[in-house]
Amino acid sequence: MRDFRHDHSALALNTATLGHNVEGQGAGWPVERVIDACAERGFGGIVFWRREIGKNAVAIGRRARAAGLAVAGLCRTPFLVGPLALRPLATLMDDFHASIDMAAALEAPVLTIVVGGVEPETKGMADSLKRVGERVAAAAPYAAERGVRLALEPLHPVYGGDRSCLVTVRDALDLCDWIDSANVGIAVDVYHVWWDTMLADQLRRAGRHRILGYHLCDWLAETRDVLLDRGMMGDGVADLKAIRAAVEGAGYDGVCEVEIFSAGNWWKRDPGEVLDVCVERFRSVC
Amino acid sequence: MRDFRHDHSALALNTATLGHNVEGQGAGWPVERVIDACAERGFGGIVFWRREIGKNAVAIGRRARAAGLAVAGLCRTPFLVGPLALRPLATLMDDFHASIDMAAALEAPVLTIVVGGVEPETKGMADSLKRVGERVAAAAPYAAERGVRLALEPLHPVYGGDRSCLVTVRDALDLCDWIDSANVGIAVDVYHVWWDTMLADQLRRAGRHRILGYHLCDWLAETRDVLLDRGMMGDGVADLKAIRAAVEGAGYDGVCEVEIFSAGNWWKRDPGEVLDVCVERFRSVC
């Protein structure tokens, strides 16, 4: 297990931590200012959201790398199934391709997939997961041609209805097995998986080539808003060191991406302070 | 699989469906009126909460049976671990025993255990689950002497922080294996397990003697209040027939207990209407 006590070069910022994934939230810093603030503090990487990038993907990617930051990924594809998915399917797949194009232009090696919830007029997970598999399999060659890997991110089961019919690492790996493309793997986010006692076993099953991202935050014991009340590392009940041991035990040696949705707390603070706390907590409790 | 289309004698009411688990909620009917309303509609059983029973357990149990209702269970033990658990441990165990005494006085064959969340000053599930196992094992003989079975109920992972470090049927069965008492099993609640693609396999592992209860409601696709916004059967995305097929496939042939926490909808309606809808949905979609 890597020792981060005196080295946070593996730390990456997911810009959602500053509220930049939601219109009107956070301090609203321009992306260039966020890049500089991360670089000044010695972050090793950054992960953007599509809404920040617009038509400037090539320039922003270059800007980040020039500042010394790896562009570690892009959030995210459209929902592929469920009540929030784009319709008709052709429109959805066009947007899926557009997200791949943006990742390629940024030179981000990984595009995160949040799959969407239970398909209308169906019950349970099975039908929806099957459609997710078909749609990811259909897009995987397009992504591979552009040097982009697709990371299926299982979300916490609380999102099962509307945002993600994919809720465990086990199900995500079953889906990877079914899709069977070298550029399709998983992203592991503490918020979504901390409760899962099968996690370490499933990560061993995944192996290093299928773990495409590791996301940090914490689960607050008394979480009430399950969308926008994530905790800073150390403030919750997730066993962060045990989870990282399992992730790294499976061979993962990439960046650790801090991604904290926190409308009531961290998004209201000065971004510089938030970044400083990320560094301190990364070194001490992750 | 049983055919309920023309027979709802396996339907039981958990009185939480009328808001009776929370002070000031629901229509506030006396327990005798609830019993009569269920009996009139042909319910086969009823499950009470401790706060309704007070010192009248023997009389209420007799009253229910005289009306033709089985007293199928009692909700519930105190939280055994986590931030909401009683302290010190002696006080907690006294209350655990008091809940067993009440179940025995009601002649309720099953007492539900909601285990509580992550123990303060610990991280992750492992330490807390171990303490749950120790505390249930300590109380199991006391319950066995009084003819009471203890049903470990895994709750949805959204409650992992504060209300239940036990979040899957798999973990509940692991705990049963460890406790190794004939009167300790599990309760299966649709709300908590609907997302779990391992459910059918784990229920087969459980077998008929360890499934001590089956609870019905539904998961609303856009659930926001994860405590008090459960759906009526048929209004959500849970695959109710598939789940019951798995429960009965494992050998369960007991009552199906409707338990809907719904402060914003069902608790505001006339209880007679709620019970009528329960019967109709039980016959048509469960």
XYZ file of C-alpha atoms in Angstrom:
572
model
C 0.000 0.000 0.000
C 1.356 3.368 -1.003
C 2.462 5.764 1.711
C 0.818 9.152 1.220
C 1.897 10.734 4.489
C 4.551 12.873 2.824
C 3.524 12.623 -0.820
C 0.222 13.604 -2.334
C 1.242 13.411 -5.957
C -1.395 10.668 -6.407
C -4.145 13.065 -5.325
C -6.540 14.263 -8.025
C -9.383 16.722 -7.809
C -12.743 15.901 -9.240
C -14.107 19.376 -9.809
C -17.487 18.359 -8.373
C -15.767 18.864 -5.027
C -16.005 22.587 -5.717
C -19.632 22.336 -6.875
C -18.685 22.635 -10.524
C -20.938 19.800 -11.632
C -24.118 21.724 -10.812
C -25.158 25.058 -12.308
C -25.190 27.820 -9.725
C -23.309 25.865 -7.050
C -19.847 26.443 -5.663
C -17.694 29.522 -6.046
C -17.905 29.407 -9.826
C -14.183 29.692 -10.457
C -13.135 29.483 -14.116
C -11.588 26.149 -14.960
C -8.176 27.764 -15.462
C -8.205 29.078 -11.904
C -9.104 25.617 -10.583
C -6.222 24.114 -12.556
C -3.777 26.636 -11.134
C -5.048 26.192 -7.566
C -4.578 22.423 -7.800
C -1.159 22.718 -9.398
C 0.028 25.188 -6.741
C -0.888 22.674 -4.052
C 0.857 19.754 -5.710
C -2.167 17.783 -6.827
C -1.205 15.178 -9.409
C -4.353 15.133 -11.486
C -7.743 16.568 -12.246
C -11.078 15.235 -13.459
C -13.538 17.520 -15.204
C -17.271 17.518 -15.841
C -18.639 18.064 -19.324
C -20.473 21.252 -18.417
C -17.172 22.975 -17.591
C -15.546 22.040 -20.860
C -17.936 23.164 -23.580
C -16.031 23.447 -26.856
C -12.649 23.998 -25.210
C -11.625 20.423 -24.552
C -8.337 20.512 -26.448
C -7.212 23.792 -24.892
C -8.247 22.840 -21.359
C -6.492 19.496 -21.585
C -3.299 21.236 -22.710
C -3.643 23.880 -20.007
C -3.918 21.241 -17.276
C -0.932 19.273 -18.523
C 1.135 22.442 -18.913
C 0.413 23.173 -15.244
C 1.646 19.727 -14.287
C -1.684 17.995 -13.814
C -2.694 14.751 -15.450
C -6.191 14.902 -16.885
C -7.266 11.702 -15.215
C -10.820 11.454 -16.466
C -14.067 13.010 -17.581
C -17.515 12.857 -15.942
C -19.637 11.519 -17.571
C -21.774 9.764 -20.158
C -25.508 10.444 -20.266
C -27.710 8.058 -18.292
C -28.048 5.019 -20.540
C -31.327 3.643 -19.187
C -34.051 4.576 -16.719
C -36.355 7.523 -16.194
C -33.593 10.122 -16.693
C -32.169 8.675 -19.934
C -32.326 10.684 -23.146
C -34.865 9.434 -25.671
C -35.043 8.217 -28.388
C -32.132 5.795 -28.330
C -30.418 7.448 -31.323
C -30.243 10.742 -29.409
C -28.873 8.948 -26.372
C -26.163 7.174 -28.364
C -25.226 10.429 -30.116
C -24.672 12.024 -26.720
C -22.754 8.965 -25.514
C -20.468 9.379 -28.547
C -20.166 13.116 -27.879
C -18.966 12.378 -24.346
C -16.370 9.995 -25.771
C -15.267 12.645 -28.264
C -14.846 15.149 -25.448
C -12.744 12.726 -23.397
C -10.573 12.084 -26.441
C -10.126 15.813 -27.108
C -9.142 16.383 -23.471
C -6.804 13.388 -23.742
C -8.567 12.026 -20.657
C -7.907 8.292 -20.586
C -11.123 7.414 -18.751
C -14.766 8.372 -19.223
C -17.073 7.554 -16.312
C -20.412 5.895 -16.982
C -23.327 6.453 -14.627
C -25.762 3.994 -16.075
C -29.196 5.290 -15.044
C -32.031 3.674 -13.104
C -34.741 1.147 -13.704
C -36.268 1.363 -17.179
C -39.840 2.645 -17.199
C -42.410 -0.141 -17.508
C -39.993 -2.692 -16.049
C -39.350 -3.933 -12.498
C -36.106 -4.852 -10.774
C -32.575 -4.570 -12.129
C -32.225 -7.393 -14.646
C -33.834 -5.889 -17.757
C -32.160 -2.532 -17.230
C -28.711 -4.025 -16.678
C -29.081 -6.012 -19.886
C -29.800 -2.830 -21.831
C -26.846 -1.081 -20.195
C -24.631 -3.929 -21.329
C -25.899 -3.684 -24.898
C -25.426 0.084 -25.048
C -21.938 0.074 -23.558
C -20.910 -2.793 -25.825
C -22.191 -0.800 -28.806
C -20.122 2.255 -27.861
C -16.975 0.511 -26.672
C -15.303 0.165 -30.114
C -15.922 3.857 -30.825
C -14.204 4.694 -27.533
C -11.353 2.268 -28.136
C -10.581 3.858 -31.509
C -10.198 7.195 -29.695
C -8.042 5.880 -26.871
C -10.781 6.220 -24.249
C -11.546 3.625 -21.587
C -15.069 3.407 -20.190
C -15.473 3.069 -16.431
C -18.763 1.609 -15.229
C -19.355 3.169 -11.835
C -21.662 1.282 -9.483
C -23.601 3.791 -7.396
C -24.949 3.309 -3.900
C -28.148 1.223 -3.856
C -30.065 4.294 -2.713
C -29.867 5.492 -6.327
C -31.192 2.209 -7.690
C -34.535 3.605 -8.785
C -33.644 6.613 -10.862
C -29.887 7.036 -11.299
C -28.201 3.639 -11.357
C -29.482 0.114 -11.735
C -25.819 -0.812 -11.241
C -25.216 -0.810 -7.483
C -22.372 -3.180 -6.637
C -18.843 -3.872 -7.841
C -19.922 -7.460 -8.319
C -22.673 -6.478 -10.748
C -20.296 -4.104 -12.530
C -17.786 -6.895 -13.060
C -20.518 -9.224 -14.279
C -21.374 -6.532 -16.799
C -17.711 -6.171 -17.818
C -17.511 -9.917 -18.311
C -20.576 -9.816 -20.535
C -19.380 -6.799 -22.563
C -15.908 -8.317 -22.857
C -14.076 -5.273 -24.223
C -10.518 -4.489 -23.165
C -11.365 -0.803 -22.720
C -14.336 -1.337 -20.373
C -13.734 -1.507 -16.625
C -15.039 -0.083 -13.371
C -14.666 2.952 -11.129
C -14.684 2.417 -7.372
C -16.107 5.232 -5.257
C -15.945 5.067 -1.468
C -19.347 6.697 -1.115
C -20.999 3.989 -3.143
C -19.209 0.875 -1.932
C -18.126 1.483 1.673
C -20.880 -0.745 3.100
C -20.120 -3.761 0.900
C -18.469 -6.583 2.828
C -17.756 -8.383 -0.465
C -15.695 -5.493 -1.787
C -12.194 -6.856 -1.281
C -13.063 -10.201 -2.854
C -14.651 -8.529 -5.842
C -11.711 -6.153 -6.327
C -9.368 -9.135 -6.423
C -11.627 -10.578 -9.092
C -11.456 -7.269 -10.996
C -7.685 -7.142 -11.157
C -5.551 -4.148 -12.016
C -6.594 -3.791 -15.632
C -10.278 -3.384 -14.871
C -10.048 -0.835 -12.037
C -10.013 2.436 -13.926
C -10.560 4.868 -11.083
C -10.690 5.248 -7.317
C -12.816 8.027 -5.822
C -12.511 9.440 -2.322
C -14.979 11.075 0.038
C -16.721 9.757 3.159
C -20.155 8.565 4.275
C -21.485 10.752 7.061
C -23.156 8.627 9.747
C -26.288 10.755 9.713
C -26.459 11.460 5.986
C -29.903 12.666 5.063
C -29.555 14.187 1.584
C -28.176 11.238 -0.311
C -27.282 13.265 -3.378
C -25.532 16.355 -2.065
C -24.338 15.612 1.483
C -21.154 13.640 1.047
C -18.472 13.955 3.667
C -14.825 14.998 3.576
C -12.465 12.086 4.115
C -12.216 11.352 7.820
C -15.556 12.896 8.774
C -17.606 9.743 8.230
C -17.747 6.029 8.876
C -16.090 4.562 5.766
C -12.960 2.554 6.491
C -10.847 4.492 3.995
C -7.552 2.754 4.643
C -9.112 -0.704 4.364
C -10.830 0.201 1.104
C -7.634 1.614 -0.393
C -5.747 -1.464 0.754
C -8.249 -3.587 -1.158
C -8.084 -1.380 -4.251
C -4.292 -1.337 -4.274
C -4.142 -4.994 -3.319
C -5.935 -5.668 -6.595
C -3.152 -3.822 -8.398
C -4.493 -0.310 -8.765
C -1.763 2.310 -8.784
C -3.516 5.288 -10.347
C -4.676 8.578 -8.911
C -7.077 8.884 -5.980
C -9.772 11.312 -7.013
C -11.544 13.390 -4.372
C -15.202 13.809 -5.339
C -17.402 15.432 -2.697
C -20.943 16.562 -3.497
C -21.707 18.842 -0.574
C -24.179 21.634 -1.247
C -24.587 22.495 2.423
C -20.973 22.506 3.531
C -17.917 22.213 1.277
C -19.467 23.928 -1.740
C -20.098 26.973 0.419
C -16.468 27.345 1.462
C -13.602 29.065 -0.273
C -12.222 26.628 -2.872
C -8.669 27.245 -1.684
C -9.608 26.128 1.814
C -11.382 23.055 0.440
C -8.301 22.067 -1.566
C -6.048 22.565 1.452
C -8.278 20.301 3.559
C -8.274 17.683 0.778
C -4.480 17.596 0.833
C -4.298 17.362 4.627
C -6.913 14.619 4.845
C -5.407 12.711 1.933
C -2.091 12.584 3.752
C -3.556 11.704 7.137
C -6.674 9.522 6.847
C -6.863 8.032 3.342
C -45.565 -19.992 -5.472
C -48.791 -19.291 -3.654
C -51.683 -17.791 -5.614
C -53.020 -14.725 -3.814
C -55.382 -13.532 -6.509
C -58.465 -14.752 -4.669
C -57.074 -15.322 -1.188
C -55.387 -12.788 1.049
C -55.402 -14.842 4.228
C -51.575 -14.676 4.156
C -51.667 -10.883 4.337
C -50.569 -9.285 7.600
C -50.548 -5.644 8.610
C -47.519 -4.110 10.199
C -49.093 -1.226 12.058
C -46.324 1.118 10.900
C -48.340 1.229 7.665
C -50.822 3.400 9.547
C -48.078 5.552 11.086
C -48.365 3.855 14.454
C -44.631 3.461 14.889
C -44.081 7.217 15.211
C -45.624 9.475 17.848
C -48.029 11.978 16.344
C -48.218 10.299 12.942
C -51.148 8.537 11.318
C -54.785 8.649 12.360
C -53.982 7.503 15.883
C -56.557 4.719 16.001
C -56.542 2.659 19.194
C -54.973 -0.736 18.672
C -58.355 -2.451 19.145
C -59.814 -0.501 16.242
C -56.861 -1.467 14.034
C -57.383 -5.113 14.959
C -61.060 -4.954 14.074
C -60.435 -3.138 10.804
C -57.927 -5.793 9.725
C -60.166 -8.648 10.795
C -63.161 -7.205 8.934
C -61.120 -7.157 5.750
C -59.842 -10.701 6.097
C -56.239 -10.007 6.964
C -54.584 -13.100 8.380
C -52.141 -11.466 10.767
C -50.866 -8.359 12.465
C -47.492 -7.098 13.657
C -47.295 -4.493 16.394
C -44.741 -1.960 17.551
C -43.730 -1.758 21.178
C -44.996 1.778 21.640
C -48.565 0.647 20.945
C -48.458 -2.170 23.443
C -47.323 -0.604 26.709
C -48.289 -2.904 29.560
C -51.175 -4.523 27.698
C -49.327 -7.208 25.776
C -51.270 -10.195 27.074
C -54.659 -8.564 26.508
C -53.782 -7.217 23.056
C -52.442 -10.587 21.941
C -55.670 -12.274 23.061
C -57.795 -9.562 21.453
C -56.066 -10.051 18.086
C -56.409 -13.808 18.153
C -60.061 -13.584 19.230
C -60.675 -11.414 16.170
C -59.086 -14.073 13.983
C -55.673 -12.489 13.458
C -52.378 -14.205 14.097
C -49.966 -12.002 16.018
C -47.151 -12.559 13.577
C -44.428 -10.508 15.213
C -43.266 -7.550 17.250
C -41.146 -4.581 16.182
C -38.525 -4.345 17.607
C -35.418 -4.649 19.762
C -33.438 -1.530 20.641
C -30.509 -0.683 18.367
C -27.724 -2.975 19.534
C -24.748 -0.916 18.307
C -24.015 2.426 16.718
C -24.742 6.043 17.528
C -28.404 5.399 18.415
C -27.803 2.451 20.759
C -28.685 2.712 24.442
C -25.721 3.010 26.771
C -24.299 1.545 28.942
C -24.433 -2.024 27.668
C -26.344 -3.273 30.729
C -29.168 -0.829 29.992
C -29.205 -1.927 26.368
C -29.395 -5.607 27.250
C -32.145 -4.924 29.791
C -34.194 -3.296 27.060
C -33.382 -6.134 24.643
C -34.749 -8.552 27.267
C -37.801 -6.340 27.819
C -38.581 -6.512 24.101
C -38.320 -10.310 24.260
C -40.627 -10.339 27.293
C -43.172 -8.257 25.403
C -43.076 -10.582 22.394
C -43.578 -13.543 24.710
C -46.517 -11.867 26.453
C -48.117 -11.081 23.089
C -47.399 -14.669 22.038
C -45.716 -13.164 18.978
C -43.421 -15.861 17.613
C -40.908 -13.428 16.102
C -39.144 -10.327 17.380
C -37.446 -8.179 14.750
C -33.940 -6.915 15.340
C -32.770 -3.673 13.761
C -29.136 -3.798 14.679
C -27.985 -0.177 14.647
C -25.217 1.581 12.746
C -21.472 1.897 12.896
C -20.120 2.018 16.436
C -18.696 5.395 17.418
C -14.899 5.546 17.183
C -14.839 2.719 14.620
C -14.874 2.666 10.804
C -16.597 0.286 8.412
C -18.922 -2.585 9.240
C -16.695 -5.334 10.621
C -16.283 -4.257 14.265
C -19.931 -3.336 14.610
C -21.189 -6.592 13.087
C -19.003 -8.527 15.493
C -20.586 -6.738 18.458
C -24.069 -7.357 17.054
C -23.260 -11.041 16.846
C -22.068 -11.116 20.451
C -25.137 -9.280 21.745
C -27.651 -11.377 19.836
C -25.871 -14.562 20.860
C -26.061 -13.419 24.485
C -29.830 -12.803 24.290
C -30.776 -15.797 22.139
C -31.125 -18.325 24.990
C -33.330 -15.905 26.949
C -35.571 -15.607 23.882
C -35.559 -19.349 23.240
C -36.738 -20.062 26.779
C -39.723 -17.784 26.105
C -40.588 -19.229 22.699
C -39.428 -16.163 20.782
C -37.410 -16.278 17.588
C -35.129 -13.360 16.737
C -35.178 -12.046 13.165
C -32.113 -10.107 12.076
C -33.374 -7.654 9.496
C -30.810 -6.301 7.050
C -31.697 -2.729 6.191
C -30.982 -0.886 2.969
C -27.338 0.264 2.744
C -28.516 3.867 2.954
C -28.990 3.262 6.694
C -25.501 1.845 7.104
C -24.164 4.785 9.063
C -26.657 5.240 11.852
C -29.373 2.577 11.830
C -27.963 -0.696 10.523
C -24.452 -1.965 9.928
C -26.261 -5.058 8.621
C -27.232 -4.274 5.034
C -27.477 -7.508 3.043
C -29.125 -10.895 3.419
C -25.699 -12.384 2.868
C -24.248 -10.574 5.864
C -27.303 -11.500 7.949
C -26.803 -15.171 7.149
C -23.108 -14.930 7.943
C -24.149 -13.529 11.309
C -26.675 -16.333 11.821
C -23.973 -18.869 11.031
C -21.705 -17.269 13.600
C -24.420 -17.020 16.301
C -25.535 -20.573 15.560
C -28.787 -20.550 17.548
C -31.878 -22.369 16.285
C -34.098 -19.423 17.176
C -32.094 -16.782 15.270
C -32.917 -16.127 11.618
C -33.590 -13.259 9.225
C -36.405 -11.015 8.066
C -36.576 -10.101 4.379
C -38.033 -6.704 3.543
C -38.588 -5.693 -0.068
C -37.590 -2.100 0.642
C -34.193 -3.131 1.896
C -33.269 -5.918 -0.518
C -34.976 -5.189 -3.853
C -31.721 -4.008 -5.471
C -29.680 -7.074 -4.521
C -28.971 -9.345 -7.477
C -27.623 -11.999 -5.097
C -30.911 -12.226 -3.220
C -32.296 -15.449 -4.672
C -29.013 -17.305 -4.156
C -28.747 -16.116 -0.584
C -32.356 -17.030 0.201
C -31.688 -20.543 -1.048
C -28.739 -20.598 1.323
C -31.008 -19.405 4.159
C -33.560 -22.160 3.764
C -37.042 -22.224 5.229
C -36.069 -22.407 8.885
C -34.059 -19.205 8.855
C -36.525 -16.954 7.002
C -38.680 -15.653 9.825
C -40.542 -12.886 8.031
C -41.294 -11.343 4.661
C -42.174 -7.641 4.475
C -43.923 -5.893 1.620
C -43.869 -2.342 0.321
C -42.225 -0.833 -2.768
C -39.238 1.347 -3.674
C -40.381 4.530 -5.373
C -38.135 5.365 -8.329
C -37.614 8.921 -7.146
C -37.464 8.262 -3.403
C -35.958 11.222 -1.626
C -36.782 10.737 2.045
C -35.252 7.357 2.645
C -36.869 6.923 6.041
C -40.496 7.888 5.563
C -41.247 7.711 1.829
C -41.831 4.053 1.114
C -44.237 3.118 -1.639
C -47.386 1.006 -1.758
C -46.873 -2.278 -3.547
C -47.054 -1.700 -7.295
C -46.140 1.988 -7.177
C -42.388 1.449 -7.376
C -39.640 -0.446 -9.159
C -39.177 -3.538 -6.986
C -39.877 -6.797 -8.774
C -42.330 -8.011 -6.131
C -43.297 -11.254 -7.799
C -39.696 -12.255 -8.421
C -38.747 -11.510 -4.822
C -41.663 -13.514 -3.439
C -40.813 -16.352 -5.809
C -37.311 -16.378 -4.321
C -38.586 -16.205 -0.731
C -41.105 -18.978 -1.273
C -38.652 -20.944 -3.380
C -36.493 -21.078 -0.269
C -39.420 -22.641 1.591
C -41.064 -19.674 3.280
C -44.802 -20.144 3.727
C -45.610 -17.581 6.428
C -47.469 -14.295 6.314
C -46.557 -11.406 4.042
C -46.405 -8.318 6.189
C -47.172 -4.928 4.672
C -44.938 -2.298 6.249
C -45.078 1.141 4.633
C -43.466 4.150 6.270
C -45.065 7.027 4.394
C -45.399 10.295 6.293
C -46.286 12.301 3.200
C -48.847 9.988 1.621
C -50.317 6.843 3.175
C -50.113 8.037 6.770
C -52.267 11.003 5.821
C -55.089 8.885 4.440
C -57.999 7.234 6.191
C -56.717 3.925 7.611
C -59.691 2.052 6.184
C -58.777 3.212 2.693
C -55.131 2.237 3.259
C -56.123 -1.256 4.347
C -58.436 -1.649 1.342
C -55.627 -0.675 -1.004
C -53.258 -3.115 0.735
C -55.705 -5.952 0.080
C -56.210 -4.992 -3.549
C -52.504 -4.629 -4.253
C -51.665 -7.811 -2.379
C -54.031 -9.750 -4.611
C -52.913 -8.086 -7.842
C -49.205 -7.187 -7.808
C -47.450 -9.058 -4.983
